[in-house]
CSV table of C-alpha atoms in Angstrom, one decimal:
chain,number,residue,atom,x,y,z
A,958,MET,CA,27.2,-1.6,4.3
A,959,PRO,CA,24.6,-4.3,4.2
A,960,ILE,CA,20.8,-3.7,3.6
A,961,THR,CA,18.9,-5.6,6.3
A,962,PRO,CA,15.8,-7.2,5.9
A,963,ALA,CA,13.9,-4.5,8.0
A,964,GLU,CA,15.2,-2.2,5.0
A,965,ILE,CA,14.5,-4.5,1.9
A,966,LEU,CA,10.4,-5.0,3.3
A,967,ALA,CA,10.2,-1.3,3.6
A,968,LYS,CA,11.7,-0.4,0.4
A,969,LYS,CA,9.0,-3.3,-1.3
A,970,MET,CA,6.2,-1.9,0.4
A,971,GLU,CA,7.2,1.8,-0.8
A,972,SER,CA,7.2,0.6,-4.1
A,973,GLU,CA,4.0,-1.1,-4.0
A,974,VAL,CA,2.2,1.7,-2.3
A,975,ALA,CA,3.5,4.1,-5.1
A,976,ARG,CA,2.5,1.9,-7.5
A,977,LEU,CA,-0.8,0.7,-6.4
A,978,ALA,CA,-1.8,4.7,-4.8
A,979,PRO,CA,0.5,7.3,-5.8
A,980,GLN,CA,-1.8,9.7,-3.6
A,981,ALA,CA,-0.6,7.8,-0.7
A,982,VAL,CA,2.2,8.9,1.6
A,983,ILE,CA,4.4,6.2,3.3
A,984,ARG,CA,6.7,6.4,6.3
A,985,ASN,CA,8.8,4.0,8.2
A,986,ASP,CA,10.0,3.8,11.2
A,987,PHE,CA,12.7,1.8,12.4
A,988,SER,CA,13.4,3.6,15.9
A,989,ASN,CA,11.6,1.0,17.7
A,990,TYR,CA,13.6,-1.6,16.8
A,991,LYS,CA,17.6,-2.4,16.5
A,992,ASP,CA,18.1,-3.7,13.1
A,993,ASP,CA,15.1,-6.6,13.0
A,994,GLY,CA,12.2,-4.7,12.4
A,995,VAL,CA,10.3,-1.6,11.0
A,996,ASP,CA,6.9,-0.2,11.5
A,997,ILE,CA,5.3,1.1,8.1
A,998,TYR,CA,2.6,4.0,8.3
A,999,ILE,CA,1.0,4.6,5.3
A,1000,TYR,CA,-1.3,7.6,5.1
A,1001,ALA,CA,-4.3,7.3,2.6
A,1002,PRO,CA,-7.8,8.7,1.5
A,1003,ARG,CA,-10.3,6.6,2.9
A,1004,LYS,CA,-11.9,5.9,-0.6
A,1005,VAL,CA,-8.8,3.8,-1.1
A,1006,SER,CA,-7.1,2.9,2.0
A,1007,ASP,CA,-9.6,-0.3,2.5
A,1008,ILE,CA,-8.5,-1.4,-1.2
A,1009,LEU,CA,-4.6,-0.6,-0.6
A,1010,ARG,CA,-4.6,-2.6,2.5
A,1011,ALA,CA,-6.3,-5.9,1.2
A,1012,ARG,CA,-3.5,-5.7,-1.5
A,1013,LEU,CA,-0.6,-5.0,0.7
A,1014,LYS,CA,-1.6,-7.5,3.1
A,1015,PRO,CA,-0.6,-10.5,1.3
A,1016,ILE,CA,2.6,-8.7,-0.1
A,1017,PHE,CA,3.4,-7.9,3.4
A,1018,ALA,CA,3.1,-11.5,4.7
A,1019,THR,CA,5.2,-12.9,1.9
A,1020,GLU,CA,7.9,-10.7,2.2
A,1021,LEU,CA,7.8,-11.5,6.2
A,1022,SER,CA,8.2,-15.0,5.4
A,1023,LYS,CA,11.1,-14.8,3.0
A,1024,ALA,CA,13.0,-12.7,5.8
A,1025,LYS,CA,15.1,-15.1,8.0
A,1026,GLY,CA,16.5,-14.2,11.7
A,1027,GLY,CA,13.2,-13.0,13.2
A,1028,LEU,CA,12.1,-9.7,11.4
A,1029,LYS,CA,9.4,-7.9,13.2
A,1030,ALA,CA,7.2,-5.6,11.4
A,1031,LYS,CA,3.6,-4.0,11.5
A,1032,LEU,CA,1.5,-2.5,8.8
A,1033,LEU,CA,-0.3,0.6,9.8
A,1034,MET,CA,-2.8,2.3,7.9
A,1035,GLU,CA,-4.1,6.0,8.7
A,1036,ASP,CA,-7.2,7.9,6.5
A,1037,ILE,CA,-5.8,11.3,5.6
A,1038,GLU,CA,-9.0,12.9,5.8
A,1039,ASN,CA,-9.1,12.4,9.8
A,1040,MET,CA,-5.5,13.7,10.6
A,1041,SER,CA,-5.0,17.0,12.2
A,1042,ALA,CA,-3.4,19.9,10.8
A,1043,GLU,CA,-0.2,19.5,12.5
A,1044,ALA,CA,0.2,15.9,11.7
A,1045,LYS,CA,-0.3,16.8,8.0
A,1046,ALA,CA,2.3,19.6,8.3
A,1047,LYS,CA,4.5,17.0,10.0
A,1048,TYR,CA,4.7,14.4,7.4
A,1049,GLY,CA,4.5,16.8,4.6
A,1050,ILE,CA,0.8,16.1,3.5
A,1051,GLN,CA,-0.8,18.6,1.2
A,1052,SER,CA,-4.3,19.3,2.9
């Protein structure tokens, strides 16, 4: 089965987040799109989220421009410290 541009973008962002901030948690959501998009949620501590966002934006923009065929994607950052206990349990984030 061929890999879609959305999956390529998601894998690239996963590897970059793991490299830049190993304590961050990344979740990819393909459900809002067919095969042409992805929502990328990154949960990180407040002290690294701004730095991480600044580092990921250029990579994200480059990967979007490389993709052919109208790839739709969103990069969303969430502060781990402001998340509820239920949300942390749902996404497997250690308190």
